Coordinates of C-alpha atoms and ligand atoms in Angstrom, one line a residue:
M15 CA 69.1 -41.6 11.9
C16 CA 66.2 -39.5 10.6
G17 CA 65.0 -39.8 7.0
I18 CA 65.1 -37.0 4.5
V19 CA 63.2 -36.8 1.2
G20 CA 62.7 -33.9 -1.2
Y21 CA 61.0 -33.3 -4.5
I22 CA 61.0 -30.6 -7.2
G23 CA 59.3 -30.9 -10.5
E24 CA 55.9 -30.7 -12.1
R25 CA 53.9 -33.2 -10.0
N26 CA 52.2 -32.8 -6.7
C27 CA 55.0 -33.5 -4.2
I28 CA 52.8 -34.6 -1.2
P29 CA 52.3 -38.3 -2.2
I30 CA 55.9 -38.5 -3.3
L31 CA 57.1 -37.2 0.0
I32 CA 54.8 -39.4 2.1
N33 CA 55.7 -42.6 0.2
G34 CA 59.3 -41.7 0.5
L35 CA 59.0 -41.1 4.2
K36 CA 57.3 -44.5 4.7
R37 CA 60.3 -46.2 3.1
L38 CA 62.6 -44.2 5.3
E39 CA 60.7 -44.8 8.6
Y40 CA 63.3 -47.5 9.5
R41 CA 65.7 -44.5 10.1
G42 CA 63.4 -43.0 12.8
Y43 CA 59.7 -42.8 13.5
D44 CA 59.0 -40.7 16.5
S45 CA 57.6 -37.7 14.5
A46 CA 57.3 -36.7 10.9
G47 CA 56.7 -33.5 8.9
I48 CA 56.6 -32.0 5.5
G49 CA 57.2 -28.5 4.2
I50 CA 56.0 -27.1 0.8
V51 CA 55.8 -23.8 -1.0
D52 CA 52.2 -22.8 -1.6
D53 CA 51.3 -19.5 -3.2
D54 CA 54.7 -18.0 -2.6
S55 CA 54.7 -18.9 1.1
C56 CA 56.0 -21.8 3.1
L57 CA 53.6 -24.2 4.7
I58 CA 54.6 -26.8 7.3
V59 CA 52.6 -29.7 8.5
K60 CA 54.1 -32.0 11.2
N61 CA 53.0 -34.6 13.7
K62 CA 54.2 -36.6 16.7
G63 CA 54.3 -40.3 15.9
K64 CA 54.6 -42.4 12.7
V65 CA 54.3 -41.2 9.1
S66 CA 50.8 -42.7 8.8
L67 CA 49.5 -40.1 11.3
L68 CA 51.0 -37.3 9.3
E69 CA 49.4 -38.8 6.2
D70 CA 46.0 -38.7 7.9
K71 CA 46.5 -35.1 8.8
L72 CA 47.5 -34.2 5.3
E73 CA 44.5 -35.9 3.7
S74 CA 42.1 -33.5 5.4
L75 CA 44.1 -30.5 4.2
D76 CA 44.2 -31.4 0.5
L77 CA 47.5 -29.5 -0.2
K78 CA 49.3 -29.4 -3.5
S79 CA 52.8 -28.1 -4.4
S80 CA 55.5 -29.0 -6.9
I81 CA 58.3 -28.5 -4.4
G82 CA 58.7 -29.9 -0.9
L83 CA 60.7 -31.6 1.8
G84 CA 59.8 -34.4 4.2
H85 CA 61.4 -35.7 7.3
T86 CA 61.0 -38.6 9.7
R87 CA 62.7 -38.1 13.0
W88 CA 64.8 -40.1 15.5
A89 CA 65.1 -37.8 18.5
T90 CA 68.5 -36.8 19.7
H91 CA 68.0 -33.2 21.1
G92 CA 64.5 -32.7 22.4
I93 CA 61.7 -35.1 23.1
P94 CA 59.6 -36.5 20.3
N95 CA 56.8 -34.0 19.9
E96 CA 55.3 -31.8 17.2
I97 CA 57.4 -28.7 18.0
N98 CA 60.7 -30.6 17.8
A99 CA 59.6 -32.4 14.6
H100 CA 61.1 -31.1 11.3
P101 CA 60.9 -29.0 9.2
H102 CA 62.0 -26.0 11.2
S103 CA 61.4 -22.5 9.8
N104 CA 62.6 -19.0 10.3
E105 CA 60.5 -16.3 11.9
D106 CA 58.7 -14.9 8.9
N107 CA 58.2 -18.5 7.6
S108 CA 60.0 -17.8 4.3
I109 CA 62.7 -20.5 4.8
F110 CA 62.4 -24.1 6.1
L111 CA 64.9 -26.8 6.7
I112 CA 65.2 -30.5 7.6
H113 CA 68.3 -32.0 9.1
N114 CA 69.8 -35.4 10.0
G115 CA 72.8 -35.4 12.2
I116 CA 74.0 -33.5 15.3
I117 CA 75.1 -29.8 15.4
E118 CA 77.7 -30.0 18.2
N119 CA 78.2 -26.3 18.7
Y120 CA 74.5 -25.5 18.5
Q121 CA 74.4 -23.9 22.0
V122 CA 77.1 -21.4 21.1
L123 CA 75.4 -20.6 17.8
K124 CA 72.0 -20.3 19.5
K125 CA 73.3 -17.9 22.1
G126 CA 74.8 -15.7 19.4
L127 CA 71.6 -15.7 17.4
M128 CA 69.5 -15.0 20.4
G129 CA 71.7 -11.9 21.0
F130 CA 70.5 -10.7 17.6
G131 CA 66.9 -11.2 18.6
Y132 CA 66.3 -14.7 17.1
K133 CA 63.6 -16.6 18.9
F134 CA 63.7 -20.4 19.2
L135 CA 60.6 -22.6 19.4
S136 CA 62.1 -26.1 19.7
E137 CA 64.6 -27.8 21.9
T138 CA 66.5 -29.2 18.8
D139 CA 70.0 -28.5 17.7
S140 CA 68.6 -28.4 14.1
E141 CA 66.6 -25.2 14.5
V142 CA 69.8 -23.2 14.9
L143 CA 70.6 -24.0 11.2
V144 CA 67.5 -22.3 9.8
H145 CA 68.1 -19.1 11.8
L146 CA 71.7 -19.0 10.9
I147 CA 70.9 -19.3 7.2
D148 CA 68.2 -16.6 7.7
S149 CA 70.8 -14.3 9.3
F150 CA 72.9 -14.5 6.1
T151 CA 70.0 -13.9 3.7
K152 CA 69.2 -10.8 5.8
R153 CA 72.7 -9.6 5.0
G154 CA 71.9 -9.8 1.3
H155 CA 73.1 -13.2 0.3
N156 CA 71.1 -15.6 -1.9
L157 CA 70.0 -18.9 -0.4
T158 CA 72.9 -21.0 -1.8
K159 CA 75.5 -18.6 -0.4
S160 CA 73.7 -18.3 2.9
V161 CA 73.7 -22.1 3.3
Q162 CA 77.4 -22.2 2.5
L163 CA 78.3 -19.4 4.9
A164 CA 76.2 -20.9 7.7
L165 CA 77.9 -24.2 7.2
H166 CA 81.3 -22.6 7.7
E167 CA 80.2 -21.9 11.3
V168 CA 78.8 -25.3 12.0
E169 CA 80.6 -28.1 13.9
G170 CA 79.1 -31.6 13.8
T171 CA 77.3 -33.7 11.2
Y172 CA 74.5 -33.0 8.8
G173 CA 72.5 -34.2 5.9
L174 CA 70.2 -31.2 5.3
A175 CA 67.9 -29.7 2.8
V176 CA 66.5 -26.1 2.7
I177 CA 63.8 -24.3 0.7
S178 CA 63.0 -20.6 0.6
S179 CA 59.7 -19.3 -0.7
K180 CA 61.7 -16.3 -2.1
E181 CA 63.6 -18.7 -4.4
P182 CA 61.0 -21.4 -5.0
D183 CA 62.8 -22.9 -8.0
K184 CA 65.4 -24.8 -6.0
I185 CA 66.2 -27.1 -3.1
I186 CA 69.6 -26.7 -1.4
A187 CA 71.1 -29.8 0.1
A188 CA 74.4 -30.3 2.0
R189 CA 76.1 -33.3 3.5
K190 CA 78.7 -33.9 6.2
G191 CA 78.6 -37.2 7.9
S192 CA 75.0 -38.0 7.2
P193 CA 74.1 -39.6 3.8
L194 CA 72.2 -37.9 1.0
V195 CA 71.5 -39.0 -2.5
V196 CA 70.1 -37.0 -5.4
G197 CA 67.8 -38.7 -7.9
I198 CA 67.7 -37.4 -11.4
G199 CA 64.4 -37.5 -13.3
E200 CA 62.8 -35.9 -16.4
N201 CA 61.7 -32.4 -15.5
E202 CA 61.9 -33.4 -11.9
N203 CA 64.6 -34.2 -9.4
F204 CA 64.6 -35.9 -6.0
L205 CA 66.6 -35.9 -2.8
A206 CA 66.7 -38.6 -0.1
S207 CA 68.7 -40.1 2.8
D208 CA 68.9 -43.3 0.7
V209 CA 67.7 -44.6 -2.6
S210 CA 64.8 -46.7 -1.2
A211 CA 62.8 -43.5 -0.8
I212 CA 63.0 -42.5 -4.5
I213 CA 63.6 -45.8 -6.3
A214 CA 59.9 -45.8 -7.5
H215 CA 60.7 -42.6 -9.5
T216 CA 64.3 -42.9 -10.8
K217 CA 67.4 -45.1 -10.9
Q218 CA 69.8 -42.3 -11.8
I219 CA 71.5 -41.5 -8.6
I220 CA 74.2 -39.1 -7.5
Y221 CA 75.9 -39.6 -4.1
L222 CA 76.8 -36.5 -2.3
E223 CA 80.1 -36.5 -0.4
D224 CA 81.0 -34.7 2.8
G225 CA 81.6 -31.0 2.4
E226 CA 79.4 -30.9 -0.7
I227 CA 76.4 -28.7 -1.4
A228 CA 73.8 -29.4 -4.1
V229 CA 71.6 -27.0 -5.9
I230 CA 68.6 -29.0 -7.2
K231 CA 66.2 -27.4 -9.7
K232 CA 63.5 -29.3 -11.6
D233 CA 65.7 -29.6 -14.7
E234 CA 69.2 -28.9 -13.4
F235 CA 71.6 -30.1 -10.8
T236 CA 74.8 -28.5 -9.7
A237 CA 77.2 -29.4 -7.0
K238 CA 80.0 -27.4 -5.3
T239 CA 81.8 -27.5 -2.0
I240 CA 80.7 -25.3 0.9
Y241 CA 83.7 -23.2 -0.1
D242 CA 82.2 -22.6 -3.5
N243 CA 84.5 -24.8 -5.6
A244 CA 82.6 -26.4 -8.5
I245 CA 82.4 -30.2 -8.6
E246 CA 81.6 -32.7 -11.4
K247 CA 79.4 -35.5 -10.0
E248 CA 79.0 -38.9 -11.6
V249 CA 75.5 -40.3 -12.2
H250 CA 75.2 -43.9 -11.1
E251 CA 72.5 -46.3 -12.5
I252 CA 71.3 -48.5 -9.6
S253 CA 69.8 -51.9 -9.9
M254 CA 67.6 -52.2 -6.8
T255 CA 64.0 -52.8 -7.6
L256 CA 60.8 -51.7 -5.8
E257 CA 59.8 -55.4 -5.3
E258 CA 63.0 -56.0 -3.4
I259 CA 62.0 -53.4 -0.8
D260 CA 58.3 -54.4 -0.4
R261 CA 56.9 -56.7 2.2
G262 CA 55.8 -59.3 -0.4
G263 CA 52.8 -60.6 1.5
Y264 CA 54.5 -61.1 4.9
A265 CA 53.1 -59.5 8.0
H266 CA 56.4 -57.9 8.8
F267 CA 59.7 -57.1 7.0
M268 CA 61.5 -59.0 9.7
L269 CA 59.6 -62.2 8.9
K270 CA 60.1 -61.7 5.2
E271 CA 63.8 -61.2 5.7
I272 CA 64.2 -64.2 7.9
M273 CA 62.4 -66.3 5.3
E274 CA 64.6 -64.8 2.5
Q275 CA 67.8 -66.2 4.0
P276 CA 68.2 -69.3 1.8
E277 CA 68.1 -66.9 -1.2
S278 CA 70.1 -64.1 0.3
L279 CA 72.8 -66.5 1.3
R280 CA 72.9 -67.9 -2.3
N281 CA 73.3 -64.3 -3.5
S282 CA 76.2 -63.7 -1.0
I283 CA 78.0 -66.8 -2.4
R284 CA 77.0 -66.5 -6.1
G285 CA 80.1 -66.3 -8.4
R286 CA 82.5 -66.4 -5.5
I287 CA 83.3 -70.1 -5.2
I288 CA 85.1 -72.3 -7.7
Q289 CA 84.2 -75.6 -6.1
S290 CA 86.4 -77.9 -8.3
E291 CA 89.5 -75.8 -7.6
G292 CA 88.8 -75.2 -3.9
D293 CA 89.0 -71.6 -4.7
V294 CA 87.3 -68.3 -3.6
V295 CA 87.1 -65.4 -6.0
L296 CA 86.6 -62.0 -4.4
G297 CA 87.1 -59.3 -7.1
G298 CA 86.9 -56.6 -4.5
L299 CA 90.1 -57.8 -2.8
T300 CA 92.3 -58.3 -5.9
D301 CA 94.2 -55.1 -5.5
V302 CA 95.0 -55.7 -1.8
V303 CA 95.5 -59.4 -1.6
E304 CA 99.2 -59.2 -1.0
K305 CA 99.0 -56.6 1.7
L306 CA 96.1 -58.5 3.3
A307 CA 98.0 -61.7 3.3
N308 CA 101.0 -60.0 4.9
S309 CA 99.0 -58.4 7.7
K310 CA 100.3 -59.2 11.2
R311 CA 97.0 -58.6 12.8
I312 CA 93.3 -58.2 11.9
I313 CA 91.0 -55.9 13.8
I314 CA 87.3 -56.2 13.1
T315 CA 85.2 -53.1 13.9
A316 CA 81.4 -52.8 14.0
C317 CA 78.4 -52.2 16.1
G318 CA 75.5 -54.4 17.3
T319 CA 74.6 -57.4 15.2
S320 CA 77.4 -56.6 12.8
W321 CA 79.8 -56.8 15.8
H322 CA 78.4 -60.2 16.6
A323 CA 79.2 -61.3 13.0
G324 CA 82.6 -59.9 13.6
L325 CA 83.1 -62.1 16.6
V326 CA 82.2 -65.1 14.5
G327 CA 84.8 -63.8 12.0
E328 CA 87.4 -63.6 14.7
Y329 CA 86.9 -67.3 15.5
M330 CA 87.1 -68.1 11.7
L331 CA 90.2 -66.1 11.0
E332 CA 92.1 -67.5 14.0
Q333 CA 91.0 -71.1 13.2
F334 CA 91.8 -71.0 9.5
C335 CA 94.3 -68.2 8.8
R336 CA 96.2 -68.2 12.2
I337 CA 96.3 -64.4 12.1
P338 CA 95.7 -62.8 15.5
T339 CA 92.3 -61.1 15.3
E340 CA 90.6 -58.7 17.6
V341 CA 87.0 -57.5 17.5
E342 CA 86.3 -53.9 18.6
Y343 CA 83.1 -51.9 19.3
A344 CA 83.4 -49.1 16.8
S345 CA 82.2 -46.6 19.4
E346 CA 85.0 -47.5 21.8
F347 CA 87.7 -48.0 19.2
R348 CA 87.3 -44.5 17.8
Y349 CA 87.8 -42.7 21.1
R350 CA 90.5 -44.5 22.9
N351 CA 93.4 -43.7 20.6
P352 CA 93.9 -47.3 19.6
I353 CA 97.3 -48.7 18.6
I354 CA 97.1 -49.2 14.9
E355 CA 100.2 -50.4 13.0
K356 CA 100.9 -50.1 9.3
D357 CA 100.7 -53.8 8.8
D358 CA 97.3 -54.1 10.5
A359 CA 94.2 -54.9 8.3
I360 CA 91.0 -53.5 9.7
F361 CA 87.6 -54.8 8.6
F362 CA 84.6 -52.6 9.0
I363 CA 81.3 -54.5 9.0
S364 CA 78.1 -52.6 8.5
Q365 CA 74.7 -53.5 6.9
S366 CA 73.8 -49.9 6.2
G367 CA 77.3 -48.7 5.5
E368 CA 76.3 -45.5 7.3
T369 CA 76.7 -46.2 11.0
A370 CA 78.3 -43.1 12.4
D371 CA 80.5 -44.9 15.0
T372 CA 81.8 -47.4 12.4
L373 CA 82.4 -44.6 9.9
A374 CA 84.3 -42.5 12.5
A375 CA 86.4 -45.6 13.4
L376 CA 87.2 -46.2 9.7
R377 CA 88.4 -42.6 9.2
E378 CA 90.6 -42.9 12.3
A379 CA 92.1 -46.1 11.1
K380 CA 92.6 -44.8 7.6
M381 CA 94.4 -41.7 9.0
K382 CA 96.7 -44.0 10.9
G383 CA 97.7 -45.8 7.7
A384 CA 96.1 -49.2 8.2
L385 CA 94.6 -51.2 5.3
V386 CA 90.8 -50.6 5.7
L387 CA 88.4 -53.1 4.2
G388 CA 84.6 -52.9 4.1
I389 CA 81.9 -55.6 4.5
C390 CA 78.7 -53.7 3.6
N391 CA 75.3 -54.5 2.4
A392 CA 74.2 -51.1 1.1
V393 CA 75.9 -50.6 -2.2
G394 CA 77.5 -47.1 -2.6
S395 CA 77.2 -46.4 1.1
S396 CA 79.7 -44.2 2.9
I397 CA 81.7 -47.1 4.4
A398 CA 81.8 -49.0 1.1
R399 CA 83.1 -45.9 -0.6
E400 CA 85.7 -44.8 2.0
T401 CA 87.4 -48.2 2.5
N402 CA 90.4 -49.2 0.4
A403 CA 88.6 -52.3 -0.8
G404 CA 85.9 -54.6 0.3
V405 CA 83.2 -57.2 -0.4
Y406 CA 79.5 -56.5 -0.6
T407 CA 77.2 -58.9 1.3
H408 CA 74.5 -58.8 -1.4
A409 CA 71.7 -59.7 1.0
G410 CA 69.4 -57.2 -0.7
P411 CA 67.7 -54.3 1.1
E412 CA 67.1 -55.0 4.8
I413 CA 64.2 -52.9 6.1
G414 CA 63.2 -54.6 9.4
V415 CA 65.0 -52.7 12.2
A416 CA 66.2 -56.0 13.7
S417 CA 69.0 -57.3 11.5
T418 CA 68.5 -60.9 10.3
K419 CA 69.5 -61.7 6.7
A420 CA 72.3 -59.2 6.9
F421 CA 73.8 -61.1 9.8
T422 CA 74.0 -64.4 8.0
A423 CA 75.3 -62.6 4.9
Q424 CA 78.0 -60.9 6.9
M425 CA 79.1 -64.3 8.3
T426 CA 79.1 -65.7 4.8
V427 CA 81.4 -62.9 3.5
L428 CA 83.6 -63.2 6.5
L429 CA 84.0 -66.9 5.8
L430 CA 84.8 -66.3 2.1
M431 CA 87.3 -63.6 3.0
C432 CA 88.9 -66.0 5.6
L433 CA 89.1 -68.8 3.1
F434 CA 90.5 -66.5 0.4
L435 CA 93.2 -65.4 2.9
A436 CA 93.9 -68.9 4.2
S437 CA 94.5 -70.2 0.7
S438 CA 96.7 -67.3 -0.3
K439 CA 98.7 -67.9 2.8
G440 CA 98.8 -71.6 2.2
E441 CA 97.1 -72.4 5.6
L442 CA 94.5 -74.7 4.0
S443 CA 95.0 -77.4 1.5
K444 CA 92.9 -77.6 -1.7
K445 CA 91.1 -80.6 -0.2
Q446 CA 90.3 -78.7 3.0
M447 CA 89.1 -75.7 1.0
Q448 CA 86.9 -78.0 -1.2
D449 CA 85.4 -79.6 1.9
I450 CA 84.4 -76.3 3.5
L451 CA 83.2 -74.8 0.3
S452 CA 81.1 -77.7 -0.5
E453 CA 79.4 -77.6 2.9
L454 CA 78.9 -73.8 2.5
D455 CA 77.3 -74.4 -0.8
G456 CA 74.7 -76.6 0.8
I457 CA 74.0 -74.2 3.7
P458 CA 71.0 -72.6 1.9
E459 CA 69.2 -76.0 1.9
K460 CA 70.0 -76.5 5.6
I461 CA 68.6 -73.0 6.3
E462 CA 65.4 -74.0 4.4
K463 CA 65.2 -77.0 6.8
A464 CA 65.8 -74.8 9.8
L465 CA 63.0 -72.5 8.7
K466 CA 60.6 -75.5 9.0
T467 CA 61.0 -75.2 12.8
N468 CA 58.7 -72.2 12.6
E469 CA 55.5 -74.0 13.8
E470 CA 57.4 -75.6 16.7
I471 CA 58.9 -72.3 17.7
K472 CA 55.4 -70.7 17.7
K473 CA 54.4 -73.2 20.4
I474 CA 57.5 -72.6 22.4
A475 CA 57.0 -68.8 22.1
L476 CA 53.4 -69.2 23.5
K477 CA 54.8 -70.9 26.6
L478 CA 57.5 -68.3 27.2
K479 CA 56.1 -65.0 26.1
D480 CA 55.5 -63.7 29.6
A481 CA 59.0 -64.3 30.9
E482 CA 60.7 -61.2 32.2
N483 CA 64.3 -62.4 31.5
F484 CA 66.1 -64.8 29.3
I485 CA 69.6 -66.1 29.3
Y486 CA 71.3 -67.4 26.1
L487 CA 74.4 -69.6 26.4
G488 CA 76.8 -71.1 23.9
R489 CA 80.5 -72.1 23.6
G490 CA 82.9 -71.6 20.7
Y491 CA 80.9 -70.4 17.7
G492 CA 77.8 -70.7 19.8
F493 CA 78.9 -67.8 22.0
P494 CA 78.5 -65.0 19.5
L495 CA 75.3 -66.6 18.5
A496 CA 74.1 -66.5 22.2
L497 CA 74.8 -62.7 22.2
E498 CA 72.9 -62.3 18.9
G499 CA 70.0 -64.4 20.1
A500 CA 69.7 -62.3 23.2
L501 CA 70.0 -59.0 21.2
K502 CA 67.2 -60.1 18.8
L503 CA 64.9 -60.9 21.7
K504 CA 65.5 -57.8 23.7
E505 CA 65.3 -55.3 20.9
I506 CA 61.9 -56.4 19.5
S507 CA 60.1 -57.9 22.5
Y508 CA 61.6 -55.7 25.3
I509 CA 62.3 -58.7 27.4
H510 CA 65.6 -58.4 29.2
A511 CA 68.0 -60.9 27.8
E512 CA 71.7 -61.7 28.3
G513 CA 74.0 -63.7 26.2
C514 CA 77.0 -65.3 27.8
P515 CA 79.7 -67.9 27.2
A516 CA 78.2 -71.1 28.7
G517 CA 81.5 -71.6 30.7
E518 CA 81.2 -68.2 32.2
M519 CA 77.8 -68.9 33.7
K520 CA 79.2 -70.4 36.9
H521 CA 81.2 -67.2 37.5
G522 CA 78.1 -65.0 38.1
P523 CA 75.0 -65.3 35.8
I524 CA 74.0 -68.7 37.4
A525 CA 72.8 -66.7 40.4
L526 CA 69.9 -65.5 38.2
V527 CA 68.7 -69.0 37.4
D528 CA 65.4 -70.2 39.1
E529 CA 62.2 -71.9 38.0
N530 CA 61.1 -68.7 36.1
M531 CA 64.3 -68.3 34.0
P532 CA 64.3 -69.5 30.4
V533 CA 67.8 -70.5 29.3
V534 CA 68.5 -71.0 25.6
F535 CA 71.4 -73.3 24.9
I536 CA 73.1 -73.4 21.5
A537 CA 73.7 -77.1 22.0
N538 CA 74.7 -78.5 18.6
K539 CA 77.0 -81.5 18.4
G540 CA 80.3 -79.7 18.0
N541 CA 83.6 -79.2 19.7
S542 CA 82.3 -78.3 23.2
Y543 CA 79.2 -80.5 23.2
E544 CA 80.1 -82.5 26.4
K545 CA 81.0 -79.3 28.3
L546 CA 77.8 -77.7 27.3
I547 CA 75.8 -80.7 28.5
S548 CA 77.4 -80.1 32.0
N549 CA 76.4 -76.5 31.9
M550 CA 72.9 -77.6 31.0
M551 CA 72.8 -80.0 34.0
E552 CA 73.8 -77.0 36.2
V553 CA 70.8 -75.1 35.0
K554 CA 68.5 -78.0 35.4
A555 CA 69.7 -78.6 38.9
R556 CA 68.5 -75.0 39.6
K557 CA 65.1 -75.6 37.9
G558 CA 65.8 -73.3 35.0
I559 CA 63.6 -73.7 31.9
I560 CA 65.9 -75.2 29.2
I561 CA 65.3 -74.5 25.5
A562 CA 68.0 -76.2 23.5
L563 CA 69.0 -75.9 19.8
I564 CA 70.2 -79.4 19.0
T565 CA 71.6 -81.3 16.1
E566 CA 69.0 -83.3 14.4
G567 CA 68.6 -86.7 16.0
D568 CA 70.3 -85.8 19.3
T569 CA 68.3 -87.9 21.8
H570 CA 70.6 -87.1 24.8
V571 CA 69.7 -83.4 25.1
K572 CA 66.0 -84.2 24.5
E573 CA 66.0 -86.0 27.8
I574 CA 67.4 -83.0 29.7
A575 CA 65.8 -80.0 28.0
D576 CA 62.2 -78.7 28.4
F577 CA 62.0 -77.7 24.7
V578 CA 64.2 -78.7 21.8
I579 CA 64.6 -77.2 18.4
E580 CA 66.4 -79.5 15.9
I581 CA 68.7 -78.1 13.3
P582 CA 70.6 -79.9 10.5
E583 CA 74.1 -81.0 11.3
T584 CA 77.0 -79.1 9.7
L585 CA 80.6 -78.0 10.3
D586 CA 81.2 -76.1 13.5
V587 CA 82.2 -73.0 11.6
L588 CA 78.9 -73.1 9.7
M589 CA 76.6 -73.9 12.6
P590 CA 75.9 -70.2 13.3
F591 CA 74.5 -69.8 9.8
V592 CA 71.8 -72.4 10.5
A593 CA 71.3 -71.9 14.2
S594 CA 70.6 -68.1 13.7
I595 CA 67.3 -69.0 12.1
P596 CA 65.4 -70.5 15.1
L597 CA 66.8 -67.7 17.3
Q598 CA 65.4 -65.1 15.0
L599 CA 62.1 -66.9 14.8
L600 CA 61.9 -67.3 18.5
A601 CA 62.4 -63.5 19.1
Y602 CA 59.9 -62.8 16.3
H603 CA 57.1 -65.0 17.7
I604 CA 57.6 -63.9 21.3
A605 CA 57.4 -60.2 20.2
L606 CA 54.4 -60.9 18.0
L607 CA 52.5 -62.5 20.9
R608 CA 53.4 -59.6 23.2
G609 CA 51.9 -57.2 20.6
C610 CA 55.1 -55.4 19.9
D611 CA 55.8 -53.2 16.9
I612 CA 58.2 -55.7 15.3
D613 CA 59.5 -53.7 12.4
K614 CA 59.8 -50.5 14.3
P615 CA 60.8 -51.3 17.9
R616 CA 60.7 -48.4 20.3
N617 CA 63.7 -46.1 20.7
L618 CA 65.6 -47.8 17.8
A619 CA 66.4 -46.9 14.2
K620 CA 67.8 -49.0 11.4
S621 CA 70.7 -46.8 10.5
V622 CA 72.4 -45.1 13.4
T623 CA 74.0 -42.1 11.9
V624 CA 74.7 -40.3 15.2
E625 CA 77.6 -41.0 17.6
Ligands
F6R718 C1 70.3 -55.2 15.7 C2 70.8 -54.2 14.7 C3 71.8 -53.2 15.2 C4 72.8 -53.0 14.0 C5 73.8 -51.9 14.4 C6 74.9 -51.7 13.3 O1 69.4 -56.0 15.1 O2 70.3 -54.1 13.6 O3 72.5 -53.7 16.3 O4 73.5 -54.2 13.7 O5 73.2 -50.7 14.6 O6 74.3 -51.3 12.1 P1 75.1 -51.5 10.7 O7 75.3 -52.9 10.5 O8 74.2 -50.9 9.7 O9 76.3 -50.7 10.9

C-alpha cells in the first residue's frame, strides 16, 4: 500500500510527481503529499483525501523545484488526516521522508528518540524514521550513511525515500518488503513504487531488492546494501505503454478492464497452445517440469480474488491431474507453521506480485525447501522474481481496485499449467487435450457474447440496487465463482454479500432468505444442474428474489427465476471464465447506481503491501 514517486533532474518536479501519484492512487488514496527543496530549504504540502485535492492546493501555490518526492497514503498507523500524511520532516525541516510499509519496532525507537528530546507530530510509525535519520546526521554522518545506520535499527518493512536540503543533489531510497523501482532518464532520474508512475518518462528501469539502498542523482545512480557493500544493478527495458494504463474512454478502469477480457484472455493464451498436437507450451516451467510432475501435493496460496482463482485451480488440478491440491489463504499459511514437504509444489497467485501476505508465505515455503511457482500479472514484481519459476498472466496493467481481468487471466494460466502437467503425467490423452484446448481457444468469443448482457444487467441492477444483502450460490466450479461474485459486489457497492456452496445453504444461510433477499445462482447446465434447481426451489419457497446465470436457451430455469442472464454453453471447467463477466457487470452497475467510487472503493487499496 501507499504510493511513492520521486524526481531529480532539470525539469519542474511538481507536475511529474502529481501525475505519478495519480497513477499510484490505486495503492492508497486517503491522503497525499509532496516535498521539494526550494531555495535551500524543504517545503512540504499535504492534504487529506485524494491526489486531486492536493493538486488543487498546489495550483494556488505555484511552486517549482527540480527535486522532490510524492506520496499517496493508505493508513495503517494513525487516521487519514493532514498531519499523518507524508512526507514527514525533522524538527528544523531540513530532511523529509516518505515511507510505504510498517515499522514494527517504532514504539521502542520513538521512546528512545523522545528521551533525546525529539518531538513527534503525527501518530504514524513512519515519522520515527525521519527523526532517527536526523539523529545520525547530528552525529556528523552524511545523509546516505545516516539512512544506512538508521535502517540497522529498524524492524519491519519499508520502501522509503529521503531528501535533505543540506545535500540537495540526491534522493536516497531504500527497500525491504515494499517495492521500489528507479527509472533512468537523461539528466534526470525517477523513483516509484511501480513503473506505471514513471512510464511516461522512461522505460529504463532498475528494480531495487530487499536490503538495498540507492543514491539517485540527476545524472548518476549507485546502489549498495544497507551494510555498505557496493552492488551492480541491471537496467531492464520495459515494454508497458502509457495507452495500456489509461482509461481509454471508459467511465471507470473497472469497466474498461471488464470489457478488455476477450483480448486479455487471448494474450494469456497467445503462443502457449499447439492445438494440432494437443500440447501446451509454458517456457517458464521448462526447468522445473520434472520436479513439478513428481510433486505429491500442490498447495495454492493467495489472497482475495486471486485466492478464488486458486480454488478454481484446485478443482482443475484434482479433476485433470489427480494430484491432491489444497488452497490456502496466504495470511493464514504463513503464521501457522504449515507442514511443507520437499516434494510439495506451491503455487503463489498474485496480480500485483507484491501482496505482503503472499510474499511472506512464499519466503516461508522457499525456506522449507518446496518448489515455489508464481502466477503473477505484474512483470518483474517481487513474487515473480522470488519464485523458482512461473507463468505470467499477461492480462496487462490492472488499475481498478476490484480485480476483474486478472481473475480470468489467472484461471487461464492455472488451466494451462494444469493441462501442461496432466499431459506430462499422461493423465490426459492427446484427443482430450485437443478438445479442451479447442474450447479454451474459443472462450474469448464466448466472453464477447457474455459482455452483450450488459444492457440486461443494467435493468436488473436498477431493480436490486437498494438491497441490503445478497447471497451468491453455486456448486462445483460455480462455488468459487459465487465467492468471487459476492466479493466483487461488497467491495465496490458496500452491500453485504455472502458466497456459499449451494448445497450448504440448507445448513444455515437459508435462514436469511425472505422476500427482500436477492439470491444469485450460478445455474449453468453442468454437472450439478439438477441439484442446483432443487436449491433454487428451496429459495423460491421462501420468497427469495432469484437471479440466475443460465446456459443460453435454458427455458426450465426461466420459469423459476425472477431474472435470468444467459451465457454461452461451454465445458464445466471453462464456465467460470464466461460466467465471471455478468457477475462483474452486476457489481459494477449496482455500485454505479449507488453512487460509489468504483475505482477507489473506501478502505481498500490495489496492492496490499502490509501484513
Ligand atoms: C478484489 C481484489 C483483492 C486482491 C487481493 C490479492 O477485487 O482485488 O482481493 O485479489 O488483494 O491481490 P494480488 O492478486 O495482487 O496478490
